[in-house]
Coordinates of C-alpha atoms and ligand atoms in Angstrom, one line a residue:
Chain A
X16 CA -87.9 54.2 66.9
X17 CA -84.3 53.6 68.0
X18 CA -81.6 52.2 65.8
X19 CA -77.9 51.6 66.1
X20 CA -76.2 53.5 63.3
X21 CA -73.1 52.5 61.3
X22 CA -72.1 55.6 59.2
X23 CA -69.1 54.0 57.5
X24 CA -66.0 55.8 56.3
X25 CA -67.5 57.4 53.2
X26 CA -70.2 59.2 55.2
X27 CA -67.6 60.5 57.5
X28 CA -65.6 61.8 54.6
X29 CA -66.6 62.5 51.0
X30 CA -70.3 61.6 51.5
X31 CA -70.9 63.8 54.5
X32 CA -73.9 65.2 52.6
X33 CA -75.6 61.9 53.0
X34 CA -74.9 61.8 56.7
X35 CA -76.1 65.3 57.3
X36 CA -79.3 64.8 55.4
X37 CA -80.0 61.5 57.1
X38 CA -79.7 63.2 60.4
X39 CA -81.9 66.1 59.3
X40 CA -84.8 63.9 58.4
X41 CA -84.4 61.6 61.4
X42 CA -86.2 63.9 63.8
X43 CA -89.3 64.6 61.7
X44 CA -89.6 60.9 60.9
X45 CA -89.2 59.9 64.5
X46 CA -86.0 57.9 64.1
X47 CA -83.3 58.0 66.8
X48 CA -79.9 56.9 65.7
X49 CA -77.2 55.8 68.1
X50 CA -73.8 55.7 66.4
X51 CA -72.0 52.5 67.0
X52 CA -69.2 53.2 69.5
X53 CA -65.8 53.4 67.9
X54 CA -66.8 51.6 64.8
X55 CA -64.2 50.6 62.3
X56 CA -64.1 50.3 58.5
X57 CA -66.0 47.3 57.2
X58 CA -63.3 46.6 54.6
X59 CA -65.6 47.3 51.6
X60 CA -64.9 44.7 48.9
X61 CA -61.1 44.9 49.4
X62 CA -60.3 43.1 52.6
X63 CA -62.2 40.0 51.6
X64 CA -59.9 39.6 48.6
X65 CA -56.9 39.1 50.8
X66 CA -57.8 37.3 54.0
X67 CA -61.1 35.7 54.7
X68 CA -60.9 35.3 58.5
X69 CA -59.5 38.8 59.0
X70 CA -62.1 40.4 56.8
X71 CA -64.9 38.8 58.7
X72 CA -63.3 39.5 62.0
X73 CA -63.0 43.2 60.9
X74 CA -66.7 43.3 60.1
X75 CA -67.7 41.3 63.2
X76 CA -66.0 43.8 65.5
X77 CA -68.6 46.3 64.4
X78 CA -71.4 43.8 65.1
X79 CA -69.9 43.1 68.5
X80 CA -69.7 46.8 69.3
X81 CA -73.3 47.4 68.1
X82 CA -74.7 44.5 70.0
X83 CA -73.5 46.1 73.3
X84 CA -76.3 48.7 72.8
X85 CA -79.1 47.4 74.9
X86 CA -81.9 49.7 73.7
X87 CA -82.1 48.3 70.2
X88 CA -81.1 45.3 68.2
X89 CA -81.6 47.0 64.8
X90 CA -78.4 48.1 63.1
X91 CA -78.8 50.6 60.2
X92 CA -76.3 51.3 57.5
X93 CA -76.7 54.0 54.9
X94 CA -73.9 52.7 52.7
X95 CA -74.8 49.8 50.5
X96 CA -71.4 48.2 50.7
X97 CA -71.3 48.4 54.5
X98 CA -74.9 47.2 54.7
X99 CA -74.1 44.1 52.7
X100 CA -70.9 43.4 54.5
X101 CA -72.5 43.6 57.9
X102 CA -75.5 41.6 56.8
X103 CA -73.4 38.9 55.1
X104 CA -71.1 38.5 58.1
X105 CA -74.1 38.1 60.4
X106 CA -75.8 35.6 58.1
X107 CA -72.8 33.5 57.5
X108 CA -71.9 33.4 61.1
X109 CA -75.3 32.1 61.8
X110 CA -75.2 29.6 59.0
X111 CA -71.8 28.2 59.7
X112 CA -70.9 27.4 63.3
X113 CA -67.3 26.8 62.4
X114 CA -67.0 30.3 61.0
X115 CA -68.8 31.7 64.0
X116 CA -66.3 29.9 66.3
X117 CA -63.3 31.1 64.4
X118 CA -64.5 34.7 64.3
X119 CA -65.2 34.6 68.0
X120 CA -61.7 33.2 68.8
X121 CA -60.3 36.3 66.9
X122 CA -62.8 38.7 68.6
X123 CA -61.9 37.3 72.0
X124 CA -58.3 38.6 71.5
X125 CA -59.8 42.0 71.5
X126 CA -62.2 41.3 74.4
X127 CA -65.3 41.0 72.2
X128 CA -67.8 38.4 71.0
X129 CA -70.8 38.2 68.7
X130 CA -73.4 35.6 68.1
X131 CA -74.8 35.4 64.5
X132 CA -78.4 36.6 64.4
X133 CA -78.3 38.8 67.4
X134 CA -78.7 42.0 65.3
X135 CA -81.0 42.7 62.4
X136 CA -79.0 44.5 59.8
X137 CA -81.0 47.0 57.7
X138 CA -80.3 49.5 55.0
X139 CA -81.5 53.1 55.7
X140 CA -84.0 53.0 52.8
X141 CA -85.6 49.8 54.2
X142 CA -86.1 51.5 57.6
X143 CA -87.5 54.6 56.1
X144 CA -90.0 53.0 53.7
X145 CA -91.0 50.0 55.9
X146 CA -90.7 51.1 59.5
X147 CA -91.8 54.7 59.0
X148 CA -93.9 54.0 56.0
X149 CA -95.1 56.0 52.9
X150 CA -98.2 57.4 54.6
X151 CA -96.3 58.9 57.5
X152 CA -93.8 60.4 55.1
X153 CA -96.6 61.8 52.8
X154 CA -98.1 63.5 55.9
X155 CA -94.9 65.5 56.4
X156 CA -94.6 66.7 52.8
X157 CA -95.0 70.5 52.7
X158 CA -93.1 71.2 49.5
X159 CA -93.9 68.5 47.0
X160 CA -91.2 67.9 44.3
X161 CA -93.7 68.7 41.6
X162 CA -92.4 68.8 38.1
X163 CA -89.0 67.2 38.9
X164 CA -88.2 64.2 36.8
X165 CA -86.1 61.8 38.8
X166 CA -84.3 58.5 38.0
X167 CA -84.3 56.2 41.0
X168 CA -81.0 54.3 41.2
X169 CA -80.6 51.3 43.6
X170 CA -77.3 49.9 42.4
X171 CA -76.5 46.4 43.3
X172 CA -75.7 45.5 46.9
X173 CA -78.9 46.8 48.4
X174 CA -81.3 44.4 46.6
X175 CA -78.9 41.5 45.9
X176 CA -77.9 38.9 47.0
X177 CA -80.7 37.1 48.9
X178 CA -79.3 36.1 52.3
X179 CA -80.7 34.3 55.2
X180 CA -84.4 33.5 55.6
X181 CA -85.6 37.1 55.1
X182 CA -84.0 37.5 51.7
X183 CA -84.0 41.1 50.5
X184 CA -86.4 43.9 51.4
X185 CA -87.1 44.6 47.7
X186 CA -87.1 42.8 44.4
X187 CA -83.5 42.0 43.3
X188 CA -84.3 42.5 39.6
X189 CA -86.9 45.2 39.6
X190 CA -86.9 47.0 43.0
X191 CA -89.7 49.7 43.5
X192 CA -89.4 51.0 47.1
X193 CA -87.4 54.1 46.1
X194 CA -89.7 54.7 43.1
X195 CA -92.7 54.7 45.5
X196 CA -90.9 56.9 48.0
X197 CA -90.1 59.5 45.4
X198 CA -93.7 59.5 44.1
X199 CA -94.9 60.1 47.6
X200 CA -92.6 63.1 47.7
X201 CA -94.4 64.4 44.6
X202 CA -91.7 63.8 42.0
X203 CA -92.3 62.4 38.5
X204 CA -90.5 59.1 38.7
X205 CA -89.2 57.6 35.4
X206 CA -89.3 53.9 34.9
X207 CA -85.5 53.6 34.9
X208 CA -84.5 50.3 33.3
X209 CA -81.0 50.5 34.6
X210 CA -82.0 51.1 38.2
X211 CA -80.5 48.0 39.6
X212 CA -77.5 47.8 37.4
X213 CA -74.0 48.1 38.7
X214 CA -72.0 51.3 38.6
X215 CA -68.7 49.4 38.7
X216 CA -67.6 50.0 42.3
X217 CA -63.9 50.4 42.3
X218 CA -63.5 49.4 38.7
X219 CA -62.3 52.9 37.6
X220 CA -59.1 52.0 39.5
X221 CA -58.5 48.7 37.8
X222 CA -59.7 49.2 34.2
X223 CA -60.6 52.7 33.2
X224 CA -62.4 51.6 30.1
X225 CA -64.6 49.1 31.9
X226 CA -65.3 51.4 34.8
X227 CA -66.2 54.4 32.7
X228 CA -68.4 52.3 30.4
X229 CA -70.5 51.2 33.3
X230 CA -70.9 54.8 34.5
X231 CA -71.6 56.0 31.0
X232 CA -74.5 53.5 30.5
X233 CA -76.2 54.8 33.6
X234 CA -75.8 58.5 32.9
X235 CA -76.8 58.0 29.3
X236 CA -79.8 56.0 30.4
X237 CA -81.1 58.7 32.8
X238 CA -80.4 61.4 30.1
X239 CA -82.3 59.5 27.4
X240 CA -85.3 59.3 29.8
X241 CA -85.0 63.0 30.3
X242 CA -84.4 62.8 34.0
X243 CA -83.5 66.0 35.8
X244 CA -81.4 64.1 38.3
X245 CA -80.5 60.6 39.6
X246 CA -81.5 59.7 43.1
X247 CA -79.1 57.4 44.9
X248 CA -78.8 55.6 48.3
X249 CA -75.2 54.7 48.4
X250 CA -72.1 56.9 48.8
X251 CA -70.0 54.8 46.4
X252 CA -72.7 55.0 43.7
X253 CA -72.8 58.8 44.3
X254 CA -69.0 59.1 44.1
X255 CA -68.9 57.0 40.9
X256 CA -71.8 58.8 39.1
X257 CA -71.1 62.3 40.3
X258 CA -67.3 62.7 40.9
X259 CA -66.3 60.5 38.0
X260 CA -68.8 61.9 35.6
X261 CA -66.4 64.6 34.3
X262 CA -63.6 62.1 33.8
X263 CA -66.1 59.8 32.1
X264 CA -67.1 62.6 29.8
X265 CA -63.5 63.3 28.8
X266 CA -62.9 59.6 28.2
X267 CA -65.8 59.3 25.7
X268 CA -65.8 62.9 24.5
X269 CA -69.3 63.4 25.7
X270 CA -70.9 66.3 27.6
X271 CA -73.5 64.6 29.9
X272 CA -74.7 66.7 32.8
X273 CA -76.6 64.6 35.2
X274 CA -76.7 65.6 38.9
X275 CA -76.8 62.9 41.5
X276 CA -78.4 63.4 44.9
X277 CA -79.3 61.2 47.9
X278 CA -82.8 60.1 48.7
X279 CA -82.4 61.6 52.1
X280 CA -81.8 65.0 50.5
X281 CA -85.0 64.6 48.4
X282 CA -87.0 63.8 51.5
X283 CA -85.6 66.9 53.3
X284 CA -86.5 69.1 50.3
X285 CA -90.0 67.8 50.2
X286 CA -90.3 68.5 54.0
X287 CA -89.4 72.1 53.3
X288 CA -85.9 72.1 54.7
X289 CA -83.4 74.4 53.0
X290 CA -80.8 73.0 50.6
X291 CA -77.7 73.9 52.5
X292 CA -78.8 72.1 55.7
X293 CA -79.1 69.0 53.6
X294 CA -75.6 69.2 52.2
X295 CA -76.9 70.1 48.8
X296 CA -74.2 72.1 46.9
X297 CA -71.4 69.6 47.6
X298 CA -72.1 67.6 44.5
X299 CA -69.7 68.0 41.6
X300 CA -72.2 68.0 38.9
X301 CA -74.2 71.1 39.6
X302 CA -77.8 70.4 40.7
X303 CA -78.8 74.0 40.7
X304 CA -80.7 74.1 37.3
X305 CA -82.5 70.9 38.1
X306 CA -83.6 72.1 41.6
X307 CA -84.6 75.5 40.3
X308 CA -87.5 73.7 38.6
X309 CA -89.0 73.1 42.0
X310 CA -88.0 76.5 43.3
X311 CA -85.2 75.4 45.4
X312 CA -82.2 77.7 45.7
X313 CA -78.8 76.3 46.3
X314 CA -76.4 78.8 48.0
X315 CA -73.0 79.3 46.4
X316 CA -70.7 76.8 48.1
X317 CA -67.9 78.6 49.9
X318 CA -64.5 77.5 48.8
X319 CA -62.9 75.6 51.6
X320 CA -59.5 74.7 50.1
X321 CA -57.8 72.7 52.8
X322 CA -54.1 72.3 52.6
X323 CA -52.9 68.8 53.2
X324 CA -51.4 68.4 56.7
X325 CA -47.7 67.6 56.8
X326 CA -48.1 64.0 57.7
X327 CA -50.6 63.4 55.0
X328 CA -50.3 60.7 52.5
X329 CA -49.1 61.6 49.1
X330 CA -51.8 63.3 47.0
X331 CA -51.8 64.5 43.4
X332 CA -50.8 68.1 43.4
X333 CA -53.6 70.2 41.9
X334 CA -52.9 72.7 39.2
X335 CA -54.1 75.7 41.4
X336 CA -51.5 74.9 44.1
X337 CA -48.5 75.4 41.8
Chain B
X21 CA -73.4 17.0 38.5
X22 CA -71.5 13.7 38.2
X23 CA -68.2 14.9 36.8
X24 CA -67.7 16.8 40.0
X25 CA -68.2 14.0 42.5
X26 CA -66.1 11.3 40.9
X27 CA -62.8 12.3 42.4
X28 CA -64.4 13.3 45.7
X29 CA -65.6 9.9 46.6
X30 CA -62.2 8.4 46.6
X31 CA -61.0 7.9 50.1
X32 CA -57.5 7.9 51.5
X33 CA -54.6 10.3 51.7
X34 CA -55.3 11.7 48.3
X35 CA -54.6 15.4 47.8
X36 CA -57.5 17.7 48.1
X37 CA -59.1 18.5 44.8
X38 CA -59.1 22.1 43.6
X39 CA -62.8 22.1 43.8
X40 CA -62.7 21.1 47.5
X41 CA -60.1 23.7 48.2
X42 CA -62.3 26.4 46.7
X43 CA -65.3 25.3 48.6
X44 CA -63.4 25.1 51.8
X45 CA -62.1 28.6 51.4
X46 CA -65.5 30.1 50.8
X47 CA -67.6 31.2 53.8
X48 CA -71.0 29.6 54.3
X49 CA -72.4 27.0 52.0
X50 CA -71.4 28.1 48.5
X51 CA -73.0 25.2 46.6
X52 CA -70.4 25.2 43.9
X53 CA -70.7 21.4 43.4
X54 CA -74.3 21.9 42.4
X55 CA -73.4 24.0 39.4
X56 CA -75.3 22.7 36.3
X57 CA -73.3 24.7 33.8
X58 CA -76.4 26.5 32.5
X59 CA -74.5 29.7 31.8
X60 CA -77.0 32.1 33.4
X61 CA -74.2 33.7 35.3
X62 CA -72.1 34.6 32.3
X63 CA -75.2 36.0 30.5
X64 CA -75.9 38.2 33.5
X65 CA -72.4 39.6 33.9
X66 CA -71.8 43.2 33.1
X67 CA -68.0 42.6 32.9
X68 CA -68.4 39.5 30.7
X69 CA -66.7 41.0 27.7
X70 CA -63.6 41.8 29.6
X71 CA -63.2 38.5 31.3
X72 CA -60.8 35.8 30.1
X73 CA -63.4 33.2 31.0
X74 CA -67.1 33.5 31.8
X75 CA -68.0 32.5 35.4
X76 CA -69.6 29.3 34.0
X77 CA -66.3 28.4 32.3
X78 CA -64.3 29.2 35.4
X79 CA -66.5 26.8 37.4
X80 CA -66.0 24.1 34.8
X81 CA -62.3 24.7 35.0
X82 CA -62.4 24.4 38.8
X83 CA -64.2 21.1 38.6
X84 CA -61.7 19.9 36.0
X85 CA -58.9 20.8 38.5
X86 CA -57.3 23.4 36.2
X87 CA -56.0 25.3 39.2
X88 CA -53.2 27.2 37.4
X89 CA -55.4 28.4 34.6
X90 CA -58.2 29.4 36.9
X91 CA -55.9 31.4 39.2
X92 CA -54.2 33.1 36.3
X93 CA -57.5 34.1 34.7
X94 CA -58.5 37.8 35.0
X95 CA -62.1 36.8 35.6
X96 CA -62.3 37.3 39.4
X97 CA -60.5 40.7 39.1
X98 CA -63.1 41.9 36.7
X99 CA -66.0 40.9 38.9
X100 CA -67.6 44.1 40.2
X101 CA -69.7 42.2 42.9
X102 CA -73.0 43.2 41.3
X103 CA -74.6 39.9 42.5
X104 CA -76.8 39.6 39.4
X105 CA -75.5 36.1 38.7
X106 CA -76.1 35.1 42.3
X107 CA -79.8 36.0 42.4
X108 CA -80.4 34.4 38.9
X109 CA -78.4 31.2 39.4
X110 CA -81.0 28.3 39.4
X111 CA -78.8 26.4 41.8
X112 CA -78.1 29.3 44.2
X113 CA -74.4 29.0 43.8
X114 CA -72.7 31.8 45.8
X115 CA -70.8 33.0 42.7
X116 CA -69.6 36.3 43.9
X117 CA -68.2 34.8 47.1
X118 CA -66.4 32.3 45.0
X119 CA -64.9 35.1 42.9
X120 CA -63.5 36.6 46.2
X121 CA -62.1 33.2 47.1
X122 CA -60.3 33.0 43.7
X123 CA -58.8 36.4 44.3
X124 CA -57.4 35.3 47.7
X125 CA -56.1 32.0 46.3
X126 CA -54.4 33.8 43.4
X127 CA -52.7 36.2 45.7
X128 CA -51.6 33.4 48.1
X129 CA -50.2 31.5 45.2
X130 CA -48.7 34.7 43.6
X131 CA -50.5 33.7 40.4
X132 CA -52.2 36.9 39.2
X133 CA -50.9 38.4 36.0
X134 CA -50.7 42.2 35.6
X135 CA -53.7 43.0 37.8
X136 CA -53.7 46.3 39.5
X137 CA -56.4 45.1 41.8
X138 CA -54.3 43.3 44.4
X139 CA -52.3 46.4 45.0
X140 CA -55.4 48.5 45.3
X141 CA -56.8 46.1 47.9
X142 CA -53.5 46.1 49.8
X143 CA -53.2 49.8 50.1
X144 CA -56.8 49.9 51.4
X145 CA -56.0 47.3 54.0
X146 CA -52.9 49.1 55.1
X147 CA -55.1 52.0 56.0
X148 CA -57.6 49.8 57.8
X149 CA -54.9 48.1 59.8
X150 CA -53.2 51.3 60.9
X151 CA -56.2 53.6 61.4
X152 CA -59.2 51.3 61.7
X153 CA -60.9 53.4 59.1
X154 CA -60.3 54.1 55.4
X155 CA -62.1 55.9 52.6
X156 CA -62.3 54.9 49.0
X157 CA -61.7 58.4 47.6
X158 CA -58.4 59.1 49.2
X159 CA -57.3 55.7 48.4
X160 CA -58.2 56.1 44.7
X161 CA -56.0 59.2 44.5
X162 CA -53.1 57.3 46.0
X163 CA -53.6 54.4 43.8
X164 CA -53.7 56.6 40.7
X165 CA -50.4 58.2 41.5
X166 CA -48.8 54.8 41.8
X167 CA -50.2 53.2 38.7
X168 CA -51.4 55.8 36.4
X169 CA -49.7 59.2 36.5
X170 CA -51.6 60.3 33.4
X171 CA -54.8 59.3 35.0
X172 CA -54.0 61.7 37.9
X173 CA -53.7 64.4 35.3
X174 CA -57.0 63.6 33.8
X175 CA -58.6 63.4 37.3
X176 CA -57.0 66.5 38.6
X177 CA -60.1 68.5 37.8
X178 CA -62.1 66.1 39.9
X179 CA -59.7 66.2 42.8
X180 CA -59.8 70.0 42.7
X181 CA -63.6 69.9 42.7
X182 CA -63.7 67.6 45.6
X183 CA -61.4 69.8 47.6
X184 CA -63.3 73.0 46.9
X185 CA -66.6 71.3 47.9
X186 CA -65.0 70.2 51.1
X187 CA -65.3 66.5 50.2
X188 CA -61.6 65.6 50.1
X189 CA -59.9 64.5 53.3
X190 CA -56.3 63.5 53.3
X191 CA -56.0 60.9 56.0
X192 CA -58.5 58.5 57.5
X193 CA -59.6 58.9 61.2
X194 CA -57.9 56.7 63.8
X195 CA -60.2 54.7 66.0
X196 CA -59.8 54.6 69.8
X197 CA -59.7 50.8 70.0
X198 CA -56.8 50.4 67.6
X199 CA -55.0 48.0 70.0
X200 CA -58.0 45.7 70.3
X201 CA -58.6 45.8 66.6
X202 CA -55.0 44.9 65.9
X203 CA -55.2 42.0 68.4
X204 CA -58.3 40.7 66.7
X205 CA -56.8 40.9 63.2
X206 CA -53.6 39.3 64.2
X207 CA -55.5 36.4 65.8
X208 CA -57.6 36.1 62.7
X209 CA -54.6 35.9 60.5
X210 CA -53.1 33.2 62.7
X211 CA -56.3 31.2 62.4
X212 CA -56.3 31.7 58.6
X213 CA -52.8 30.5 58.3
X214 CA -53.7 27.3 60.3
X215 CA -56.6 26.5 58.1
Ligands
LIG421 S1 -67.5 50.1 52.7 FE1 -66.6 52.0 52.3 S2 -67.9 53.4 53.3 FE2 -68.4 51.4 54.2 S3 -67.0 51.3 56.0 FE3 -66.0 50.4 54.3 S4 -64.7 51.9 53.5 FE4 -66.2 52.9 54.7
LIG422 S1 -73.9 50.3 42.4 FE1 -71.8 50.5 42.5 S2 -71.3 51.5 44.4 FE2 -73.4 50.9 44.5 S3 -73.3 49.0 45.5 FE3 -73.1 48.5 43.3 S4 -71.0 48.5 42.9 FE4 -71.3 49.4 44.9
LIG423 S1 -75.8 30.2 36.8 FE1 -75.3 28.9 38.5 S2 -75.7 26.8 37.8 FE2 -75.6 28.2 36.0 S3 -73.5 28.0 35.3 FE3 -73.6 29.8 36.7 S4 -73.1 28.9 38.7 FE4 -73.6 27.2 37.4
LIG424 S1 -71.2 39.3 40.6 FE1 -69.3 39.3 39.4 S2 -69.4 37.5 38.2 FE2 -71.4 37.9 39.0 S3 -72.5 38.9 37.4 FE3 -71.6 40.5 38.8 S4 -69.6 41.0 37.9 FE4 -70.3 39.1 37.0

């Protein structure tokens, strides 16, 4: 099956492991991804706080670019934030002719146009479980994730809100698609009560105590249920739970150690692919011990310390550089 | 809910009510005037304890026309867009979208008090407008230097980790169609100003 693919900025940067693993499983699952030509950032939740028309025009430029692709009308996004932005923009343009007209007046200035409802915006998980299906996936499993206890984590934007006539592809309060998928892969799936709770998004930047508390609850929850790792489907969730876990620990004086991997990486492992080809090893909270339980070896990550280029934006200087 | 519609039915050159203003600035049909004040939203909110007012209270204040108090409230800035309230609201009010509207109005009217959020959003947008792309992680580091030098210290370990794992980039990528994107955004801002 063919899909237009909107990677989003995170996948091109800090979440390249998600991108790499999504590409790796595409072929065995029979998915063909065509990257949206010259896509731009969808604005996350930031742009909409400042300028409504511009934020929708920004998103709509991507829809317009994707709709030029004639071989498919399905647009897939692996990032929950991008997915919701694209889906919302499409739905509201369809629902409100005045918004559609306004956005198109803006798009016309850049030689583009988009009609609400032209594309079907989907999240990568939706495509994997509903188009490819659990049976087809099960048939490809050569190395079941036997003995691995996983906490499926959906976060918020993938199952909420209900938009348009199709609503969401999973239950907004108690989603189960990722649970079923991980079971098919052979893992022991814990019934994670916080699976659709929010990780706080950019809250660590606004109020540390609020942001860290939201992260702590999730990590503690998974730890209490004796999960070996959390499985996620959003680069922002991964960033919050993985990269901020250390800072959260020092904030609360705790010592949680909960690795966070992408569902695409879990599929790849169950298909017998090697860890490095799935971007495993780039997570900050080491997943080695957890993966050793299923006999997966993670090669030592090579230290690629890049110096910032001259024209780079100011960055905190790291202790080692001094 | 009747308290809402009283002032709406009066014809003439009367000034727009704050409620109407909020509805008008929210995309799609936000159904704010159907709020029945049940409080489900506040009860569902993970940031509730940090908010000056619960979402329900904010909506009551909007109906009552307390524009200044609403726009000075920290409530929208503590909304993490989890959408729990929105799927649980018996009246399908687009609560999260309304929170975004309140942020925009607060910025327009320069009303927000001591919120780091507007600045965070602005830096992000500067990147988008100049590169066409952005990325949260780089932005977070920049934001921390500006607002929280001690935070940078605390996070230095994380930054180092991200670099050594090859996950830290220093600048966003620039898209090819930057001119066309700029034209679109400028036009959009013009349209927004006219509204
Ligand atoms: S939401 Fe985040 S990841 Fe998605 S395009 Fe925007 S900045 Fe990039
Ligand atoms: S769980 Fe966190 S990162 Fe994921 S969609 Fe929700 S706020 Fe965003
Ligand atoms: S849940 Fe809906 S109806 Fe109830 S108070 Fe909140 S917005 Fe109003
Ligand atoms: S979307 Fe915002 S207001 Fe609604 S429950 Fe979540 S944080 Fe609270």
